[in-house]
């Protein structure tokens, strides 16, 4: 890669998102990254020295669930205004800015939730609202700014919110009462473009090629001649991690693949005999199928299954890793949403499902950790995967949970049940692909239900378990709705499953949304 491209990836043009607890703060970061500009997310309680050291070209303050009228609610750290860079406050961020700079906020009982039309102040030329006329925006607030801080002007109003956009052009401070980051604000992208490029003066440097360059250079610098160990699962994140590290250090990368027997049909074979060969990866395969099955025997409770699998995974990995005493580094496919979620979960104790993770590994193995995807969102990981030459079909696969089919066999996990759900799932996936539906749904799979029901096959009575089909549409997997697959299609899949998979009495389709249901049945 040419030298000028490498220096572009230095991320000298970058934004900081300071989070005040908004459910949308990840979305803000994604909107900025989609524009080709690097940004990082930090809590509003971050150490001011860290904020300063980040040297942002601009700062965006997120919304938040609290009210600035409460004296103990979070405030904008002083360093934000001392850095003398452009600041955009969104909703709570705007209100905090107003209060802290000498304005006022009130609750005038004109809460606005939903769409609102903004009238732009035609007399003032606003850099933030450049090339916009009337804006349709998404509001979600009880409080609002009632008095402007000194030096600010109103550049847009809605029917219920007089100060919908405020700005101090000379100090480059901006506040919007609405949420430009959500898709319900159609011109939100334009507003971010104006802030990021016109106001902060950022350049587009966050492209797949630059990111790859940046990561590869970083890995080489970090590990030098050392060897790196990576647990390969077959999932997108670990595969892209492997390819990046391999690109950086070639044969110094050693991969371990734990065959726990909870994968989909032909999965291990495809990974080991096609992908790995094609990519020239050095893989040690650990056949642990019997061990996983025996430890899971008779276990019905899903949380217990998750814990057993998580623990076993670590044990097997540790055992195999000991074969490579000279290795100093452990690589993991952690992505940015994992980083943000774990930072956020520090404030929330409500765990719905304990996710499969191997977070305890580096400490136990006394290895240094390397996480090349730590700064990337899933869609960025996918784009990089494609830019690295990985096949589209491998990169744009539906998510698959770490504990695998153990979550999709309800009740005790047996070899027979796993084989049944594997075959049924293969048929469902094959039909989704054939009918050009696979990429139209966000996730689809089969679930094995251990309840038996009666059927007739030929002239014989069958008393056998049930398969449930699950297909959902979702943008972030936090919420989901059941996919509207046609009745004809579902009937066809059901017919194939009954005919081709032994010992299934009937097939049902799950039409529950999330919430209240989760996507996996467990
Ligand atoms: P739920 O079932 O919580 O799932 O609605 C949301 C999304 O997360 C996936 N999932 C997991 N992914 N490890 C993972 O890597 C896990 O332990 C795990 N559990 C659920 C699930 O498939 C869905 O996409």
Coordinates of N, CA and C in Angstrom, one line a residue, residues 36-254:
X36 N -17.5 8.1 6.3 CA -16.1 7.8 6.0 C -15.2 8.6 6.9
X37 N -15.7 8.9 8.1 CA -14.9 9.6 9.1 C -14.8 8.8 10.4
X38 N -13.6 8.6 11.0 CA -13.5 7.8 12.2 C -14.1 8.6 13.4
X39 N -14.7 7.8 14.3 CA -15.2 8.5 15.5 C -15.1 7.4 16.6
X40 N -15.0 7.9 17.8 CA -15.1 7.0 19.0 C -16.2 7.4 19.9
X41 N -16.6 6.5 20.7 CA -17.7 6.6 21.6 C -17.1 6.6 23.0
X42 N -17.4 7.6 23.9 CA -17.0 7.6 25.3 C -18.1 8.0 26.2
X43 N -18.1 7.5 27.4 CA -19.1 7.9 28.3 C -18.9 9.4 28.7
X44 N -20.0 10.1 29.1 CA -19.8 11.5 29.5 C -19.0 11.6 30.8
X45 N -18.8 10.4 31.5 CA -18.0 10.5 32.7 C -16.5 10.1 32.4
X46 N -16.2 10.1 31.1 CA -14.8 9.7 30.8 C -13.8 10.7 31.4
X47 N -12.6 10.2 31.7 CA -11.5 11.1 32.2 C -11.2 12.2 31.2
X48 N -11.3 13.5 31.7 CA -11.0 14.6 30.8 C -9.7 14.5 30.1
X49 N -8.7 13.9 30.7 CA -7.4 13.7 30.1 C -7.4 12.8 28.9
X50 N -8.3 11.8 29.0 CA -8.5 10.8 27.9 C -9.2 11.6 26.7
X51 N -10.1 12.4 27.1 CA -10.9 13.2 26.0 C -9.9 14.1 25.3
X52 N -9.0 14.7 26.1 CA -8.0 15.7 25.6 C -7.1 14.9 24.7
X53 N -6.6 13.8 25.2 CA -5.6 13.0 24.4 C -6.1 12.5 23.1
X54 N -7.4 12.3 23.0 CA -8.0 11.8 21.8 C -7.9 12.8 20.6
X55 N -7.8 14.1 21.0 CA -7.7 15.2 20.0 C -8.7 15.1 18.9
X56 N -10.0 15.2 19.3 CA -11.1 15.2 18.3 C -11.1 16.4 17.4
X57 N -11.6 16.3 16.2 CA -11.8 17.4 15.3 C -13.1 18.1 15.6
X58 N -14.0 17.3 16.4 CA -15.3 17.8 16.8 C -15.9 16.9 17.7
X59 N -16.9 17.4 18.5 CA -17.5 16.5 19.5 C -19.0 16.5 19.3
X60 N -19.6 15.3 19.4 CA -21.1 15.3 19.4 C -21.6 14.8 20.8
X61 N -22.5 15.5 21.4 CA -23.1 15.1 22.7 C -24.4 14.4 22.4
X62 N -24.5 13.2 23.0 CA -25.8 12.5 22.7 C -26.9 13.0 23.5
X63 N -28.1 12.4 23.2 CA -29.3 12.6 24.1 C -29.1 11.8 25.3
X64 N -30.1 11.7 26.2 CA -30.0 10.9 27.4 C -31.4 10.8 28.1
X65 N -31.6 9.9 28.9 CA -32.9 9.6 29.5 C -33.2 10.6 30.7
X66 N -32.2 11.3 31.2 CA -32.4 12.1 32.4 C -32.9 13.5 32.0
X67 N -33.2 14.3 33.1 CA -33.5 15.7 32.8 C -32.4 16.6 33.3
X68 N -32.1 17.6 32.5 CA -31.0 18.5 33.0 C -31.5 19.4 34.2
X69 N -32.9 19.4 34.4 CA -33.4 20.1 35.5 C -33.1 19.5 36.8
X70 N -32.7 18.3 36.8 CA -32.3 17.6 38.0 C -30.8 18.0 38.3
X71 N -30.5 18.5 39.5 CA -29.1 19.0 39.7 C -28.1 17.9 39.7
X72 N -28.5 16.6 39.9 CA -27.5 15.6 39.9 C -27.3 14.9 38.5
X73 N -28.1 15.3 37.5 CA -28.0 14.7 36.2 C -26.6 15.1 35.6
X74 N -26.1 14.2 34.6 CA -24.8 14.5 34.1 C -24.6 15.8 33.4
X75 N -23.4 16.4 33.5 CA -23.1 17.6 32.8 C -22.0 17.4 31.8
X76 N -21.8 18.3 30.9 CA -20.8 18.2 29.9 C -19.4 18.6 30.6
X77 N -18.4 17.7 30.5 CA -17.1 18.0 31.1 C -16.6 19.3 30.5
X78 N -16.0 20.2 31.4 CA -15.4 21.5 31.0 C -14.5 21.3 29.8
X79 N -13.7 20.2 29.8 CA -12.7 20.0 28.7 C -13.3 20.2 27.3
X80 N -14.6 19.8 27.2 CA -15.3 19.9 25.9 C -15.2 21.3 25.3
X81 N -15.5 22.3 26.2 CA -15.5 23.7 25.7 C -14.1 24.2 25.7
X82 N -13.2 23.7 26.5 CA -11.8 24.2 26.5 C -11.0 23.8 25.2
X83 N -11.4 22.7 24.6 CA -10.7 22.2 23.4 C -10.8 23.1 22.2
X84 N -11.8 24.0 22.2 CA -12.0 24.9 21.1 C -12.3 24.2 19.8
X85 N -13.1 23.1 19.8 CA -13.5 22.4 18.6 C -15.0 22.5 18.5
X86 N -15.5 22.3 17.3 CA -17.0 22.4 17.1 C -17.7 21.3 18.0
X87 N -18.8 21.7 18.5 CA -19.6 20.8 19.4 C -21.1 20.8 18.8
X88 N -21.6 19.6 18.7 CA -23.0 19.5 18.4 C -23.7 18.7 19.5
X89 N -24.7 19.4 20.1 CA -25.4 18.8 21.2 C -26.8 18.3 20.7
X90 N -27.1 17.0 20.9 CA -28.4 16.5 20.5 C -29.3 16.3 21.7
X91 N -30.5 16.9 21.6 CA -31.5 16.7 22.7 C -30.9 17.0 24.1
X92 N -30.7 16.0 24.9 CA -30.1 16.3 26.3 C -28.8 17.0 26.1
X93 N -28.0 16.7 25.1 CA -26.7 17.3 24.9 C -26.9 18.8 24.6
X94 N -27.9 19.1 23.9 CA -28.2 20.5 23.6 C -28.6 21.3 24.9
X95 N -29.5 20.6 25.6 CA -30.0 21.2 26.8 C -28.9 21.5 27.9
X96 N -28.0 20.5 28.0 CA -26.9 20.6 28.9 C -26.0 21.8 28.5
X97 N -25.8 21.9 27.2 CA -25.0 23.0 26.7 C -25.6 24.3 27.0
X98 N -27.0 24.4 26.8 CA -27.7 25.6 27.1 C -27.5 26.1 28.5
X99 N -27.8 25.1 29.4 CA -27.7 25.4 30.9 C -26.3 25.8 31.3
X100 N -25.3 25.1 30.8 CA -23.9 25.3 31.2 C -23.3 26.6 30.7
X101 N -23.9 27.1 29.5 CA -23.4 28.3 28.9 C -24.2 29.5 29.3
X102 N -25.1 29.4 30.2 CA -25.9 30.5 30.7 C -27.3 30.7 30.2
X103 N -27.8 29.7 29.4 CA -29.2 29.8 29.0 C -30.1 29.1 30.0
X104 N -31.3 28.7 29.6 CA -32.2 28.1 30.5 C -33.0 27.0 29.8
X105 N -33.4 26.0 30.6 CA -34.2 24.9 30.1 C -35.5 24.8 31.0
X106 N -36.6 24.5 30.4 CA -37.8 24.3 31.2 C -38.6 23.2 30.7
X107 N -39.6 22.8 31.5 CA -40.6 21.8 31.0 C -41.9 22.5 30.9
X108 N -42.3 22.9 29.7 CA -43.5 23.7 29.5 C -44.7 22.8 29.1
X109 N -44.6 21.5 29.5 CA -45.7 20.6 29.2 C -46.1 20.5 27.8
X110 N -45.1 20.8 26.9 CA -45.4 20.6 25.5 C -44.4 19.5 24.9
X111 N -44.5 18.4 25.6 CA -43.6 17.3 25.2 C -43.9 17.0 23.7
X112 N -42.9 16.6 23.0 CA -43.0 16.3 21.6 C -42.4 14.9 21.4
X113 N -43.3 14.0 20.9 CA -42.8 12.6 20.6 C -43.3 12.3 19.2
X114 N -42.4 12.1 18.3 CA -42.8 11.7 16.9 C -42.3 12.7 15.9
X115 N -43.0 12.7 14.8 CA -42.5 13.6 13.7 C -42.9 15.0 13.9
X116 N -42.0 16.0 13.5 CA -42.3 17.4 13.6 C -41.7 18.1 12.4
X117 N -42.4 19.2 12.0 CA -41.8 19.9 10.9 C -41.1 21.1 11.4
X118 N -39.9 21.4 10.9 CA -39.1 22.5 11.4 C -39.2 23.7 10.3
X119 N -39.4 24.9 10.8 CA -39.3 26.0 10.0 C -37.9 26.6 10.2
X120 N -37.2 26.8 9.1 CA -35.9 27.3 9.2 C -35.9 28.8 9.1
X121 N -35.0 29.4 9.9 CA -34.9 30.9 9.9 C -34.2 31.3 8.7
X122 N -34.9 31.8 7.7 CA -34.3 32.2 6.4 C -33.3 33.3 6.5
X123 N -33.5 34.1 7.5 CA -32.6 35.3 7.6 C -31.2 34.9 8.0
X124 N -31.0 33.8 8.7 CA -29.7 33.4 9.1 C -29.1 32.3 8.3
X125 N -27.9 32.4 7.8 CA -27.4 31.3 7.0 C -26.7 30.3 8.0
X126 N -27.3 29.2 8.2 CA -26.7 28.2 9.2 C -25.9 27.2 8.5
X127 N -24.6 27.1 8.9 CA -23.7 26.0 8.3 C -24.3 24.6 8.6
X128 N -24.9 24.5 9.7 CA -25.4 23.2 10.1 C -26.6 22.8 9.2
X129 N -27.4 23.8 8.8 CA -28.6 23.5 8.0 C -28.5 23.8 6.6
X130 N -27.2 23.9 6.2 CA -26.9 24.3 4.8 C -27.6 23.4 3.8
X131 N -28.1 24.0 2.7 CA -28.8 23.2 1.7 C -30.0 22.4 2.2
X132 N -30.6 22.9 3.3 CA -31.9 22.3 3.7 C -32.9 23.3 3.7
X133 N -34.2 22.8 3.4 CA -35.3 23.8 3.4 C -36.1 23.4 4.6
X134 N -37.3 22.9 4.4 CA -38.1 22.5 5.6 C -37.7 21.1 6.0
X135 N -37.5 20.9 7.3 CA -37.0 19.7 7.8 C -38.1 18.9 8.5
X136 N -38.2 17.6 8.1 CA -39.1 16.7 8.9 C -38.2 15.9 9.8
X137 N -38.4 16.1 11.1 CA -37.5 15.5 12.1 C -38.2 14.6 13.1
X138 N -37.5 13.9 13.9 CA -38.0 13.0 14.9 C -37.7 13.6 16.3
X139 N -38.8 13.9 17.0 CA -38.6 14.6 18.3 C -38.9 13.5 19.4
X140 N -38.3 13.7 20.5 CA -38.6 12.8 21.7 C -38.1 13.5 22.9
X141 N -38.9 14.4 23.4 CA -38.4 15.2 24.6 C -39.5 15.8 25.4
X142 N -39.2 15.9 26.7 CA -40.2 16.6 27.6 C -39.7 18.0 27.8
X143 N -38.4 18.2 28.2 CA -37.8 19.5 28.4 C -37.4 20.1 27.1
X144 N -37.2 21.5 27.2 CA -36.6 22.1 26.0 C -35.9 23.4 26.4
X145 N -35.0 23.9 25.6 CA -34.3 25.2 25.9 C -35.3 26.3 25.8
X146 N -35.4 27.1 26.9 CA -36.3 28.3 26.9 C -35.6 29.6 26.7
X147 N -34.3 29.7 27.1 CA -33.6 30.9 26.9 C -32.2 30.6 26.3
X148 N -31.9 31.3 25.3 CA -30.6 31.0 24.6 C -29.4 31.5 25.5
X149 N -28.3 30.8 25.5 CA -27.1 31.3 26.1 C -26.6 32.5 25.2
X150 N -25.8 33.3 25.8 CA -25.2 34.5 25.1 C -24.5 34.1 23.9
X151 N -24.7 34.8 22.8 CA -24.0 34.6 21.5 C -24.7 33.6 20.6
X152 N -25.8 33.0 21.1 CA -26.5 32.0 20.3 C -27.7 32.6 19.5
X153 N -28.1 32.0 18.4 CA -29.3 32.4 17.7 C -30.1 31.2 17.4
X154 N -31.4 31.4 17.2 CA -32.3 30.3 16.8 C -32.3 30.2 15.3
X155 N -32.0 29.0 14.8 CA -32.0 28.8 13.4 C -33.1 27.9 12.9
X156 N -33.9 27.3 13.8 CA -35.1 26.6 13.3 C -36.0 26.4 14.5
X157 N -37.3 26.3 14.2 CA -38.3 26.2 15.2 C -39.4 25.2 14.7
X158 N -40.0 24.5 15.7 CA -41.2 23.7 15.3 C -42.4 24.3 16.0
X159 N -43.6 23.7 15.8 CA -44.8 24.3 16.3 C -44.7 24.3 17.9
X160 N -44.2 23.3 18.5 CA -44.1 23.2 19.9 C -42.8 23.5 20.5
X161 N -41.8 23.7 19.7 CA -40.4 24.0 20.2 C -39.8 25.2 19.5
X162 N -39.8 26.3 20.2 CA -39.4 27.5 19.5 C -37.9 27.4 19.2
X163 N -37.1 26.9 20.2 CA -35.7 26.7 20.0 C -35.4 25.3 19.6
X164 N -35.6 24.9 18.4 CA -35.4 23.6 17.9 C -34.0 23.4 17.5
X165 N -33.4 24.4 16.9 CA -32.0 24.4 16.6 C -31.4 25.7 17.0
X166 N -30.3 25.7 17.8 CA -29.6 26.9 18.2 C -28.1 26.8 17.8
X167 N -27.6 28.0 17.6 CA -26.1 27.9 17.2 C -25.4 29.2 17.5
X168 N -24.1 29.0 17.9 CA -23.2 30.1 18.1 C -22.2 29.9 17.0
X169 N -22.4 30.6 15.9 CA -21.6 30.3 14.7 C -20.1 30.6 14.9
X170 N -19.8 31.7 15.6 CA -18.4 32.0 15.7 C -17.6 31.0 16.6
X171 N -18.3 30.5 17.6 CA -17.7 29.5 18.5 C -17.9 28.1 18.0
X172 N -18.7 27.9 16.9 CA -19.0 26.6 16.3 C -19.7 25.7 17.3
X173 N -20.6 26.3 18.1 CA -21.4 25.4 19.0 C -22.8 25.3 18.5
X174 N -23.3 24.1 18.4 CA -24.6 23.8 17.8 C -25.5 22.9 18.7
X175 N -26.8 23.2 18.7 CA -27.7 22.3 19.5 C -28.9 22.0 18.7
X176 N -29.3 20.7 18.6 CA -30.6 20.3 18.0 C -31.5 19.6 19.0
X177 N -32.7 20.0 19.0 CA -33.6 19.3 19.9 C -34.1 18.0 19.4
X178 N -34.0 17.7 18.1 CA -34.5 16.5 17.6 C -33.3 15.5 17.4
X179 N -33.7 14.3 16.9 CA -32.7 13.2 16.7 C -32.3 13.0 15.2
X180 N -31.2 13.6 14.8 CA -30.8 13.4 13.4 C -30.3 12.0 13.1
X181 N -30.0 11.3 14.1 CA -29.3 10.0 13.9 C -30.3 8.9 13.6
X182 N -31.6 9.1 13.9 CA -32.6 8.0 13.6 C -33.1 8.1 12.2
X183 N -33.5 7.0 11.6 CA -34.0 7.0 10.2 C -35.3 7.8 10.1
X184 N -36.0 8.0 11.2 CA -37.2 8.8 11.1 C -36.9 10.3 10.8
X185 N -35.6 10.7 10.8 CA -35.3 12.1 10.4 C -34.6 11.9 9.0
X186 N -35.4 12.0 7.9 CA -34.8 11.7 6.6 C -33.6 12.5 6.2
X187 N -33.5 13.8 6.7 CA -32.4 14.6 6.3 C -31.3 14.6 7.3
X188 N -31.3 13.6 8.2 CA -30.3 13.5 9.3 C -28.9 13.4 8.7
X189 N -28.8 12.6 7.6 CA -27.5 12.4 7.0 C -26.9 13.7 6.6
X190 N -27.7 14.5 5.9 CA -27.2 15.8 5.4 C -26.7 16.7 6.6
X191 N -27.5 16.6 7.7 CA -27.1 17.4 8.8 C -25.7 17.0 9.4
X192 N -25.5 15.7 9.5 CA -24.2 15.2 9.9 C -23.1 15.5 8.9
X193 N -23.5 15.4 7.6 CA -22.5 15.8 6.6 C -22.0 17.3 6.8
X194 N -23.0 18.1 7.1 CA -22.7 19.5 7.3 C -21.8 19.7 8.5
X195 N -22.1 19.0 9.6 CA -21.3 19.2 10.8 C -19.9 18.6 10.6
X196 N -19.9 17.4 10.1 CA -18.6 16.7 10.0 C -17.6 17.3 9.0
X197 N -18.2 17.7 7.8 CA -17.3 18.2 6.7 C -17.2 19.7 6.7
X198 N -18.3 20.4 6.7 CA -18.3 21.9 6.6 C -17.8 22.5 7.9
X199 N -18.3 22.0 9.0 CA -18.0 22.7 10.3 C -16.7 22.2 10.9
X200 N -16.6 20.8 11.0 CA -15.4 20.3 11.6 C -14.2 20.2 10.6
X201 N -14.5 20.3 9.3 CA -13.4 20.2 8.3 C -12.8 18.9 8.2
X202 N -13.5 17.8 8.5 CA -12.9 16.5 8.4 C -12.8 16.0 7.0
X203 N -11.8 15.1 6.7 CA -11.7 14.5 5.4 C -12.1 13.1 5.5
X204 N -12.6 12.5 4.4 CA -13.0 11.1 4.4 C -11.7 10.2 4.4
X205 N -11.4 9.6 5.5 CA -10.3 8.7 5.6 C -10.6 7.3 6.1
X206 N -11.8 7.1 6.4 CA -12.2 5.8 7.0 C -12.8 4.9 5.9
X207 N -12.0 4.5 5.0 CA -12.4 3.6 3.9 C -11.9 2.2 4.3
X208 N -12.5 1.2 3.7 CA -12.0 -0.2 4.0 C -10.5 -0.4 3.7
X209 N -10.0 0.2 2.6 CA -8.6 0.0 2.3 C -7.7 0.6 3.4
X210 N -8.1 1.8 3.8 CA -7.3 2.5 4.8 C -7.4 1.8 6.1
X211 N -8.6 1.3 6.5 CA -8.8 0.6 7.7 C -7.9 -0.7 7.7
X212 N -7.9 -1.4 6.6 CA -7.1 -2.6 6.5 C -5.6 -2.3 6.7
X213 N -5.2 -1.3 6.0 CA -3.8 -0.8 6.1 C -3.4 -0.5 7.5
X214 N -4.3 0.3 8.1 CA -4.1 0.8 9.5 C -3.9 -0.4 10.4
X215 N -4.9 -1.4 10.3 CA -4.9 -2.6 11.2 C -3.6 -3.5 11.0
X216 N -3.3 -3.7 9.7 CA -2.2 -4.6 9.4 C -0.9 -3.9 9.9
X217 N -0.7 -2.6 9.7 CA 0.5 -2.0 10.2 C 0.6 -2.1 11.7
X218 N -0.6 -1.9 12.3 CA -0.6 -1.9 13.8 C -0.3 -3.3 14.3
X219 N -0.8 -4.4 13.7 CA -0.5 -5.7 14.1 C 1.0 -6.0 14.0
X220 N 1.6 -5.6 12.9 CA 3.0 -5.9 12.6 C 3.9 -5.2 13.7
X221 N 3.5 -3.9 14.0 CA 4.2 -3.1 15.0 C 4.1 -3.7 16.3
X222 N 2.9 -4.2 16.7 CA 2.7 -4.7 18.0 C 3.4 -6.1 18.2
X223 N 3.2 -7.0 17.3 CA 3.7 -8.4 17.6 C 5.1 -8.7 17.1
X224 N 5.6 -7.9 16.2 CA 6.9 -8.2 15.7 C 7.1 -9.6 15.2
X225 N 8.0 -10.3 15.8 CA 8.3 -11.7 15.3 C 7.6 -12.7 16.1
X226 N 6.8 -12.3 17.1 CA 6.0 -13.2 18.0 C 5.0 -14.0 17.2
X227 N 4.5 -15.1 17.9 CA 3.4 -15.9 17.3 C 2.1 -15.4 18.0
X228 N 1.0 -15.6 17.2 CA -0.3 -15.2 17.7 C -1.2 -16.4 17.6
X229 N -2.0 -16.6 18.7 CA -3.0 -17.7 18.7 C -4.4 -17.1 18.5
X230 N -5.2 -17.8 17.7 CA -6.6 -17.3 17.5 C -7.5 -18.5 17.5
X231 N -8.6 -18.3 18.3 CA -9.7 -19.3 18.2 C -10.6 -19.1 17.0
X232 N -10.6 -20.0 16.1 CA -11.4 -19.8 14.9 C -12.8 -20.5 15.1
X233 N -13.9 -19.7 14.9 CA -15.2 -20.4 15.2 C -15.9 -20.7 13.9
X234 N -15.5 -20.0 12.8 CA -16.2 -20.2 11.6 C -17.1 -19.0 11.4
X235 N -17.3 -18.1 12.4 CA -18.1 -16.9 12.3 C -17.4 -15.8 11.6
X236 N -18.1 -14.8 11.2 CA -17.5 -13.7 10.3 C -16.4 -13.0 11.1
X237 N -16.6 -12.7 12.4 CA -15.7 -11.9 13.1 C -14.3 -12.6 13.2
X238 N -14.4 -13.9 13.6 CA -13.1 -14.6 13.8 C -12.4 -14.9 12.4
X239 N -13.2 -15.0 11.4 CA -12.6 -15.3 10.1 C -11.9 -14.0 9.6
X240 N -12.6 -12.9 9.7 CA -11.9 -11.6 9.2 C -10.7 -11.3 10.1
X241 N -10.8 -11.6 11.4 CA -9.6 -11.4 12.3 C -8.5 -12.3 11.8
X242 N -8.8 -13.5 11.5 CA -7.7 -14.4 11.0 C -7.1 -13.9 9.7
X243 N -7.9 -13.5 8.8 CA -7.4 -13.0 7.5 C -6.5 -11.8 7.7
X244 N -6.9 -10.9 8.5 CA -6.2 -9.6 8.8 C -4.8 -10.0 9.4
X245 N -4.8 -10.9 10.4 CA -3.6 -11.2 11.1 C -2.7 -12.0 10.1
X246 N -3.3 -12.8 9.3 CA -2.5 -13.6 8.4 C -1.8 -12.7 7.4
X247 N -2.6 -11.7 6.9 CA -2.0 -10.7 6.0 C -0.9 -9.9 6.6
X248 N -1.0 -9.7 7.9 CA 0.1 -9.0 8.6 C 1.3 -9.8 8.9
X249 N 1.1 -11.1 9.4 CA 2.3 -11.8 9.9 C 2.4 -13.2 9.3
X250 N 1.5 -13.6 8.4 CA 1.6 -14.9 7.7 C 1.6 -16.1 8.7
X251 N 2.6 -16.9 8.6 CA 2.6 -18.2 9.3 C 2.9 -18.0 10.8
X252 N 3.1 -16.8 11.3 CA 3.2 -16.6 12.7 C 1.8 -16.7 13.4
X253 N 0.8 -16.8 12.6 CA -0.6 -17.0 13.2 C -0.9 -18.5 13.3
X254 N -1.3 -18.9 14.5 CA -1.7 -20.3 14.7 C -3.2 -20.2 15.1

